[in-house]
PDB file of C-alpha atoms in Angstrom:
ATOM      1  CA  MET A   1       0.000   0.000   0.000  1.00  0.00           C
ATOM      2  CA  ARG A   2       1.274   3.473  -0.854  1.00  0.00           C
ATOM      3  CA  TRP A   3       0.447   6.744   1.032  1.00  0.00           C
ATOM      4  CA  ARG A   4       0.774  10.317  -0.169  1.00  0.00           C
ATOM      5  CA  ARG A   5      -0.423  13.382   1.777  1.00  0.00           C
ATOM      6  CA  HIS A   6      -1.494  16.669   0.167  1.00  0.00           C
ATOM      7  CA  HIS A   7      -2.180  19.688   2.490  1.00  0.00           C
ATOM      8  CA  LEU A   8      -4.734  22.031   0.896  1.00  0.00           C
ATOM      9  CA  GLN A   9      -6.501  25.211   2.044  1.00  0.00           C
ATOM     10  CA  PRO A  10      -9.777  24.912   4.122  1.00  0.00           C
ATOM     11  CA  ALA A  11     -13.043  24.219   2.273  1.00  0.00           C
ATOM     12  CA  THR A  12     -11.089  22.785  -0.680  1.00  0.00           C
ATOM     13  CA  VAL A  13     -12.042  19.330  -1.891  1.00  0.00           C
ATOM     14  CA  ILE A  14     -10.059  17.541  -4.600  1.00  0.00           C
ATOM     15  CA  TYR A  15     -10.963  14.282  -6.176  1.00  0.00           C
ATOM     16  CA  ARG A  16      -8.136  12.492  -7.849  1.00  0.00           C
ATOM     17  CA  TRP A  17      -7.859   9.176  -9.547  1.00  0.00           C
ATOM     18  CA  LEU A  18      -4.296   8.048  -9.731  1.00  0.00           C
ATOM     19  CA  THR A  19      -5.216   4.813 -11.554  1.00  0.00           C
ATOM     20  CA  HIS A  20      -8.328   2.718 -11.900  1.00  0.00           C
ATOM     21  CA  ASP A  21      -7.261   0.599  -8.924  1.00  0.00           C
ATOM     22  CA  TRP A  22      -6.641   3.494  -6.437  1.00  0.00           C
ATOM     23  CA  LEU A  23      -9.263   5.315  -4.349  1.00  0.00           C
ATOM     24  CA  VAL A  24      -9.026   8.598  -2.478  1.00  0.00           C
ATOM     25  CA  SER A  25     -10.017   9.279   1.175  1.00  0.00           C
ATOM     26  CA  ILE A  26     -10.539  12.956   2.188  1.00  0.00           C
ATOM     27  CA  ASP A  27     -10.370  14.104   5.797  1.00  0.00           C
ATOM     28  CA  ARG A  28     -10.042  17.501   7.441  1.00  0.00           C
ATOM     29  CA  VAL A  29      -6.970  18.258   9.527  1.00  0.00           C
ATOM     30  CA  ARG A  30      -7.562  20.442  12.572  1.00  0.00           C
ATOM     31  CA  ASP A  31      -4.977  22.717  14.155  1.00  0.00           C
ATOM     32  CA  GLU A  32      -4.034  22.829  17.817  1.00  0.00           C
ATOM     33  CA  GLU A  33      -7.025  25.075  18.663  1.00  0.00           C
ATOM     34  CA  GLY A  34      -9.527  22.633  17.113  1.00  0.00           C
ATOM     35  CA  GLU A  35     -10.352  24.800  14.075  1.00  0.00           C
ATOM     36  CA  PRO A  36     -10.227  23.402  10.513  1.00  0.00           C
ATOM     37  CA  ASP A  37      -6.859  24.258   9.060  1.00  0.00           C
ATOM     38  CA  GLU A  38      -6.143  22.111   5.999  1.00  0.00           C
ATOM     39  CA  VAL A  39      -7.553  19.240   3.940  1.00  0.00           C
ATOM     40  CA  GLU A  40      -5.558  16.040   4.068  1.00  0.00           C
ATOM     41  CA  ILE A  41      -5.758  13.702   1.058  1.00  0.00           C
ATOM     42  CA  VAL A  42      -4.802  10.111   1.710  1.00  0.00           C
ATOM     43  CA  GLU A  43      -4.403   7.702  -1.199  1.00  0.00           C
ATOM     44  CA  VAL A  44      -5.296   4.126  -0.335  1.00  0.00           C
ATOM     45  CA  GLY A  45      -5.221   0.869  -2.200  1.00  0.00           C
ATOM     46  CA  GLU A  46      -7.893  -1.043  -4.056  1.00  0.00           C
ATOM     47  CA  GLY A  47     -10.770  -2.632  -2.260  1.00  0.00           C
ATOM     48  CA  ASP A  48     -10.871  -0.312   0.759  1.00  0.00           C
ATOM     49  CA  VAL A  49     -14.598   0.350   0.302  1.00  0.00           C
ATOM     50  CA  ALA A  50     -15.309   0.909   4.005  1.00  0.00           C
ATOM     51  CA  LEU A  51     -12.784   3.724   4.094  1.00  0.00           C
ATOM     52  CA  LEU A  52     -14.388   5.249   1.013  1.00  0.00           C
ATOM     53  CA  LEU A  53     -17.858   5.032   2.587  1.00  0.00           C
ATOM     54  CA  ALA A  54     -16.563   6.684   5.768  1.00  0.00           C
ATOM     55  CA  ALA A  55     -15.008   9.433   3.685  1.00  0.00           C
ATOM     56  CA  LEU A  56     -18.266   9.933   1.778  1.00  0.00           C
ATOM     57  CA  LYS A  57     -20.199  10.043   5.070  1.00  0.00           C
ATOM     58  CA  ARG A  58     -17.846  12.670   6.439  1.00  0.00           C
ATOM     59  CA  LEU A  59     -18.156  14.607   3.224  1.00  0.00           C
ATOM     60  CA  ASN A  60     -21.956  14.410   3.447  1.00  0.00           C
ATOM     61  CA  ASN A  61     -21.858  15.612   7.066  1.00  0.00           C
ATOM     62  CA  GLY A  62     -19.583  18.469   6.055  1.00  0.00           C
ATOM     63  CA  VAL A  63     -21.912  19.424   3.199  1.00  0.00           C
ATOM     64  CA  TYR A  64     -24.901  19.342   5.570  1.00  0.00           C
ATOM     65  CA  ALA A  65     -23.072  21.464   8.107  1.00  0.00           C
ATOM     66  CA  LEU A  66     -22.116  23.836   5.310  1.00  0.00           C
ATOM     67  CA  LYS A  67     -25.792  23.991   4.215  1.00  0.00           C
ATOM     68  CA  VAL A  68     -26.902  24.750   7.796  1.00  0.00           C
ATOM     69  CA  THR A  69     -24.254  27.431   8.010  1.00  0.00           C
ATOM     70  CA  LEU A  70     -25.358  28.897   4.683  1.00  0.00           C
ATOM     71  CA  ASP A  71     -29.006  28.901   5.838  1.00  0.00           C
ATOM     72  CA  PHE A  72     -27.996  30.662   9.057  1.00  0.00           C
ATOM     73  CA  LEU A  73     -25.936  33.144   7.086  1.00  0.00           C
ATOM     74  CA  ASN A  74     -28.859  33.720   4.708  1.00  0.00           C
ATOM     75  CA  THR A  75     -31.109  34.367   7.717  1.00  0.00           C
ATOM     76  CA  ARG A  76     -28.551  36.758   9.194  1.00  0.00           C
ATOM     77  CA  VAL A  77     -28.148  38.447   5.816  1.00  0.00           C
ATOM     78  CA  GLY A  78     -31.935  38.865   5.570  1.00  0.00           C
ATOM     79  CA  THR A  79     -32.066  40.295   9.072  1.00  0.00           C
ATOM     80  CA  LEU A  80     -29.125  42.536   8.260  1.00  0.00           C
ATOM     81  CA  GLN A  81     -30.839  43.727   5.073  1.00  0.00           C
ATOM     82  CA  GLY A  82     -33.951  44.544   7.095  1.00  0.00           C
ATOM     83  CA  GLN A  83     -31.877  46.428   9.633  1.00  0.00           C
ATOM     84  CA  ILE A  84     -30.067  48.240   6.821  1.00  0.00           C
ATOM     85  CA  LYS A  85     -33.425  49.191   5.306  1.00  0.00           C
ATOM     86  CA  GLU A  86     -34.665  50.439   8.686  1.00  0.00           C
ATOM     87  CA  LEU A  87     -31.405  52.336   9.119  1.00  0.00           C
ATOM     88  CA  GLU A  88     -31.819  53.884   5.644  1.00  0.00           C
ATOM     89  CA  GLU A  89     -35.378  54.933   6.507  1.00  0.00           C
ATOM     90  CA  ALA A  90     -34.215  56.345   9.859  1.00  0.00           C
ATOM     91  CA  LEU A  91     -31.350  58.178   8.153  1.00  0.00           C
ATOM     92  CA  LYS A  92     -33.753  59.503   5.530  1.00  0.00           C
ATOM     93  CA  SER A  93     -36.126  60.689   8.267  1.00  0.00           C
ATOM     94  CA  HIS A  94     -33.275  62.294  10.217  1.00  0.00           C
ATOM     95  CA  LEU A  95     -31.961  63.874   7.013  1.00  0.00           C
ATOM     96  CA  GLU A  96     -35.371  65.351   6.231  1.00  0.00           C
ATOM     97  CA  ALA A  97     -35.669  66.605   9.830  1.00  0.00           C
ATOM     98  CA  PHE A  98     -32.143  68.018   9.629  1.00  0.00           C
ATOM     99  CA  GLN A  99     -32.913  69.762   6.339  1.00  0.00           C
ATOM    100  CA  ALA A 100     -36.109  71.203   7.810  1.00  0.00           C
ATOM    101  CA  GLU A 101     -34.289  72.296  10.956  1.00  0.00           C
ATOM    102  CA  ASN A 102     -31.521  73.757   8.800  1.00  0.00           C
ATOM    103  CA  SER A 103     -34.097  75.733   6.828  1.00  0.00           C
ATOM    104  CA  ARG A 104     -35.700  77.014  10.043  1.00  0.00           C
ATOM    105  CA  LEU A 105     -32.272  77.870  11.410  1.00  0.00           C
ATOM    106  CA  ALA A 106     -31.365  79.732   8.206  1.00  0.00           C
ATOM    107  CA  GLU A 107     -34.636  81.705   8.426  1.00  0.00           C
ATOM    108  CA  SER A 108     -33.955  82.454  12.104  1.00  0.00           C
ATOM    109  CA  VAL A 109     -30.421  83.579  11.284  1.00  0.00           C
ATOM    110  CA  ASN A 110     -31.676  85.838   8.500  1.00  0.00           C
ATOM    111  CA  ARG A 111     -34.366  87.288  10.771  1.00  0.00           C
ATOM    112  CA  VAL A 112     -31.874  87.835  13.602  1.00  0.00           C
ATOM    113  CA  SER A 113     -29.434  89.386  11.137  1.00  0.00           C
ATOM    114  CA  ARG A 114     -32.080  91.840   9.922  1.00  0.00           C
ATOM    115  CA  GLU A 115     -33.161  92.651  13.479  1.00  0.00           C
ATOM    116  CA  PHE A 116     -29.536  93.030  14.516  1.00  0.00           C
ATOM    117  CA  LYS A 117     -28.858  95.388  11.619  1.00  0.00           C
ATOM    118  CA  GLU A 118     -31.935  97.461  12.452  1.00  0.00           C
ATOM    119  CA  GLY A 119     -31.016  97.430  16.143  1.00  0.00           C
ATOM    120  CA  THR A 120     -27.446  98.374  15.266  1.00  0.00           C
ATOM    121  CA  ASP A 121     -28.612 101.372  13.261  1.00  0.00           C
ATOM    122  CA  THR A 122     -30.905 102.473  16.082  1.00  0.00           C
ATOM    123  CA  LEU A 123     -28.212 101.795  18.644  1.00  0.00           C
ATOM    124  CA  THR A 124     -25.678 103.756  16.597  1.00  0.00           C
ATOM    125  CA  LYS A 125     -27.962 106.787  16.574  1.00  0.00           C
ATOM    126  CA  ASN A 126     -28.685 106.469  20.298  1.00  0.00           C
ATOM    127  CA  VAL A 127     -25.025 105.912  21.085  1.00  0.00           C
ATOM    128  CA  GLN A 128     -24.032 108.928  18.987  1.00  0.00           C
ATOM    129  CA  LEU A 129     -26.583 111.102  20.802  1.00  0.00           C
ATOM    130  CA  SER A 130     -25.515 109.753  24.196  1.00  0.00           C
ATOM    131  CA  LEU A 131     -21.869 110.219  23.269  1.00  0.00           C
ATOM    132  CA  ASP A 132     -22.457 113.842  22.265  1.00  0.00           C
ATOM    133  CA  MET A 133     -24.264 114.518  25.545  1.00  0.00           C
ATOM    134  CA  PHE A 134     -21.536 112.748  27.489  1.00  0.00           C
ATOM    135  CA  LEU A 135     -18.785 114.694  25.716  1.00  0.00           C
ATOM    136  CA  GLU A 136     -20.588 117.977  26.369  1.00  0.00           C
ATOM    137  CA  LYS A 137     -21.004 117.097  30.038  1.00  0.00           C
ATOM    138  CA  LEU A 138     -17.411 115.911  30.206  1.00  0.00           C
ATOM    139  CA  SER A 139     -16.220 119.176  28.685  1.00  0.00           C
ATOM    140  CA  GLY A 140     -18.056 121.145  31.381  1.00  0.00           C
ATOM    141  CA  GLU A 141     -16.659 118.879  34.086  1.00  0.00           C
ATOM    142  CA  LEU A 142     -13.139 119.280  32.687  1.00  0.00           C
ATOM    143  CA  THR A 143     -13.533 123.071  32.664  1.00  0.00           C
ATOM    144  CA  ARG A 144     -14.650 123.061  36.299  1.00  0.00           C
ATOM    145  CA  LEU A 145     -11.853 120.667  37.136  1.00  0.00           C
ATOM    146  CA  GLU A 146      -9.337 122.963  35.455  1.00  0.00           C
ATOM    147  CA  ASP A 147     -10.600 125.921  37.494  1.00  0.00           C
ATOM    148  CA  THR A 148     -10.426 123.836  40.661  1.00  0.00           C
ATOM    149  CA  LEU A 149      -6.881 122.744  39.841  1.00  0.00           C
ATOM    150  CA  SER A 150      -5.880 126.358  39.230  1.00  0.00           C
ATOM    151  CA  THR A 151      -7.324 127.358  42.612  1.00  0.00           C
ATOM    152  CA  ILE A 152      -5.586 124.433  44.285  1.00  0.00           C
ATOM    153  CA  THR A 153      -2.301 125.418  42.626  1.00  0.00           C
ATOM    154  CA  GLN A 154      -2.606 128.952  43.989  1.00  0.00           C
ATOM    155  CA  ASP A 155      -3.461 127.623  47.455  1.00  0.00           C
ATOM    156  CA  VAL A 156      -0.502 125.258  47.329  1.00  0.00           C
ATOM    157  CA  SER A 157       1.791 128.134  46.326  1.00  0.00           C
ATOM    158  CA  ALA A 158       0.534 130.213  49.256  1.00  0.00           C
ATOM    159  CA  VAL A 159       0.985 127.281  51.628  1.00  0.00           C
ATOM    160  CA  MET A 160       4.515 126.699  50.318  1.00  0.00           C
ATOM    161  CA  SER A 161       5.346 130.380  50.892  1.00  0.00           C
ATOM    162  CA  LYS A 162       4.012 130.189  54.436  1.00  0.00           C
ATOM    163  CA  LEU A 163       5.935 126.985  55.001  1.00  0.00           C
ATOM    164  CA  LYS A 164       9.131 128.709  53.887  1.00  0.00           C
ATOM    165  CA  GLU A 165       8.450 131.558  56.328  1.00  0.00           C
ATOM    166  CA  VAL A 166       7.758 129.053  59.097  1.00  0.00           C
ATOM    167  CA  GLU A 167      10.954 127.237  58.162  1.00  0.00           C
ATOM    168  CA  LEU A 168      12.974 130.461  58.431  1.00  0.00           C
ATOM    169  CA  VAL A 169      11.381 131.316  61.777  1.00  0.00           C
ATOM    170  CA  SER A 170      11.932 127.778  62.994  1.00  0.00           C
ATOM    171  CA  THR A 171      15.569 127.927  61.881  1.00  0.00           C
ATOM    172  CA  ASP A 172      16.133 131.210  63.755  1.00  0.00           C
ATOM    173  CA  ALA A 173      14.353 129.885  66.828  1.00  0.00           C
ATOM    174  CA  ALA A 174      16.345 126.664  66.687  1.00  0.00           C
ATOM    175  CA  THR A 175      19.584 128.637  66.416  1.00  0.00           C
ATOM    176  CA  ALA A 176      18.617 130.812  69.394  1.00  0.00           C
ATOM    177  CA  VAL A 177      17.546 127.785  71.417  1.00  0.00           C
ATOM    178  CA  LYS A 178      20.785 126.031  70.540  1.00  0.00           C
ATOM    179  CA  SER A 179      22.763 129.084  71.706  1.00  0.00           C
ATOM    180  CA  ASP A 180      20.729 129.270  74.920  1.00  0.00           C
ATOM    181  CA  VAL A 181      21.255 125.561  75.477  1.00  0.00           C
ATOM    182  CA  ASN A 182      25.004 125.961  75.018  1.00  0.00           C
ATOM    183  CA  SER A 183      25.010 128.907  77.443  1.00  0.00           C
ATOM    184  CA  LEU A 184      22.868 126.962  79.894  1.00  0.00           C
ATOM    185  CA  ARG A 185      25.205 124.009  79.530  1.00  0.00           C
ATOM    186  CA  GLY A 186      28.147 126.281  80.410  1.00  0.00           C
ATOM    187  CA  SER A 187      26.234 127.702  83.368  1.00  0.00           C
ATOM    188  CA  MET A 188      25.395 124.200  84.515  1.00  0.00           C
ATOM    189  CA  SER A 189      29.079 123.319  84.336  1.00  0.00           C
ATOM    190  CA  ASN A 190      29.924 126.338  86.493  1.00  0.00           C
ATOM    191  CA  VAL A 191      27.149 125.476  88.930  1.00  0.00           C
ATOM    192  CA  GLU A 192      28.405 121.909  89.054  1.00  0.00           C
ATOM    193  CA  LEU A 193      31.921 123.125  89.875  1.00  0.00           C
ATOM    194  CA  ALA A 194      30.543 125.472  92.547  1.00  0.00           C
ATOM    195  CA  LEU A 195      28.471 122.669  94.029  1.00  0.00           C
ATOM    196  CA  ASN A 196      31.509 120.401  94.128  1.00  0.00           C
ATOM    197  CA  GLU A 197      33.515 123.093  95.887  1.00  0.00           C
ATOM    198  CA  LEU A 198      30.651 123.793  98.304  1.00  0.00           C
ATOM    199  CA  SER A 199      30.343 120.092  99.000  1.00  0.00           C
ATOM    200  CA  GLN A 200      34.028 119.919  99.809  1.00  0.00           C
ATOM    201  CA  ARG A 201      33.729 122.943 102.100  1.00  0.00           C
ATOM    202  CA  VAL A 202      30.705 121.475 103.863  1.00  0.00           C
ATOM    203  CA  THR A 203      32.581 118.225 104.289  1.00  0.00           C
ATOM    204  CA  ARG A 204      35.580 120.025 105.811  1.00  0.00           C
ATOM    205  CA  LEU A 205      33.287 122.122 108.036  1.00  0.00           C
ATOM    206  CA  GLU A 206      31.479 119.018 109.176  1.00  0.00           C
ATOM    207  CA  GLU A 207      34.771 117.364 110.026  1.00  0.00           C
ATOM    208  CA  SER A 208      35.954 120.440 111.972  1.00  0.00           C
ATOM    209  CA  GLN A 209      32.613 120.697 113.786  1.00  0.00           C
ATOM    210  CA  LEU A 210      32.764 117.034 114.696  1.00  0.00           C
ATOM    211  CA  ALA A 211      36.303 117.499 116.018  1.00  0.00           C
ATOM    212  CA  ALA A 212      35.203 120.564 118.025  1.00  0.00           C
ATOM    213  CA  LEU A 213      32.207 118.680 119.392  1.00  0.00           C
ATOM    214  CA  ARG A 214      34.431 115.834 120.454  1.00  0.00           C
ATOM    215  CA  GLN A 215      36.765 118.347 122.127  1.00  0.00           C
ATOM    216  CA  TYR A 216      33.820 120.047 123.857  1.00  0.00           C
ATOM    217  CA  SER A 217      32.557 116.669 125.004  1.00  0.00           C
ATOM    218  CA  LEU A 218      35.927 115.843 126.539  1.00  0.00           C
ATOM    219  CA  GLU A 219      36.111 119.249 128.223  1.00  0.00           C
ATOM    220  CA  LEU A 220      32.539 118.875 129.541  1.00  0.00           C
ATOM    221  CA  GLN A 221      33.431 115.477 130.963  1.00  0.00           C
ATOM    222  CA  GLU A 222      36.471 117.019 132.650  1.00  0.00           C
ATOM    223  CA  VAL A 223      34.417 119.957 134.036  1.00  0.00           C
ATOM    224  CA  SER A 224      31.749 117.536 135.237  1.00  0.00           C
ATOM    225  CA  LEU A 225      34.422 115.513 137.017  1.00  0.00           C
ATOM    226  CA  LYS A 226      35.853 118.665 138.615  1.00  0.00           C
ATOM    227  CA  LEU A 227      32.388 119.807 139.684  1.00  0.00           C
ATOM    228  CA  THR A 228      31.801 116.426 141.265  1.00  0.00           C
ATOM    229  CA  GLN A 229      35.070 116.771 143.215  1.00  0.00           C
ATOM    230  CA  VAL A 230      34.184 120.339 144.296  1.00  0.00           C
ATOM    231  CA  ASN A 231      30.773 119.171 145.409  1.00  0.00           C
ATOM    232  CA  GLN A 232      32.303 116.393 147.466  1.00  0.00           C
ATOM    233  CA  LEU A 233      34.785 118.872 149.006  1.00  0.00           C
ATOM    234  CA  LEU A 234      31.995 121.286 149.931  1.00  0.00           C
ATOM    235  CA  GLN A 235      30.034 118.515 151.572  1.00  0.00           C
ATOM    236  CA  LYS A 236      33.042 117.570 153.650  1.00  0.00           C
ATOM    237  CA  LEU A 237      33.572 121.206 154.735  1.00  0.00           C
ATOM    238  CA  LEU A 238      29.943 121.553 155.660  1.00  0.00           C
ATOM    239  CA  GLU A 239      30.046 118.422 157.709  1.00  0.00           C
ATOM    240  CA  LYS A 240      33.207 119.613 159.449  1.00  0.00           C
ATOM    241  CA  GLU A 241      31.718 122.993 160.318  1.00  0.00           C
ATOM    242  CA  SER A 242      28.590 121.382 161.654  1.00  0.00           C
ATOM    243  CA  LYS A 243      30.624 119.265 164.029  1.00  0.00           C
ATOM    244  CA  GLU A 244      32.661 122.185 165.505  1.00  0.00           C
ATOM    245  CA  PRO A 245      31.098 123.992 168.575  1.00  0.00           C
ATOM    246  CA  THR A 246      29.877 127.515 168.119  1.00  0.00           C
ATOM    247  CA  GLY A 247      31.599 130.307 170.283  1.00  0.00           C
TER     248      GLY A 247
END
């Protein structure tokens, strides 16, 4: 028996007769994920009718599955066509509504444009009138402001003149006060010297008075002692006279 394998693309079926005594068995080859990948053709020898029947059965099953798939696809295509038709009708309706809305919007824009132009013309006239009145009022205000500024300038000049006079008087007064302060400072120095001298004199006088008082105290003690002695002597004399007989 001889074997030859031919790997073809999916959904490809090839019938081959090598000779009158060889038959062909067709089987699908699946990849690792279980999906149909290729068609495997196996050549077998003569008389293998069972293998041929199995191959025909598989082919019949595949054709049936393909028919079911085609029916399902036809159903899906019909549904899809219906949905496409509905979508076309919806798009047509939306397009008509959009066109109508666009027309209304264009009319509204034109109307607003006309009203805006009319309002702009009216507003321009009103603004021009208001602007003229404002400029006239502003001119009067500026004139009054100019007069006020002129008066303020004169007042400021007078104040500056008075400030200069006050500055001169303040300068003279400050000079005189500074001179008086210097003189007073000199007088205070003289008074301080006199006070120092007086303090020294008072200190010396106090020392001399204390010395004199101490001397007087010593002399008083001595006089007191002498008086005590005299008193004792007088008492003795009196006692002696009292004891002598009278003549």
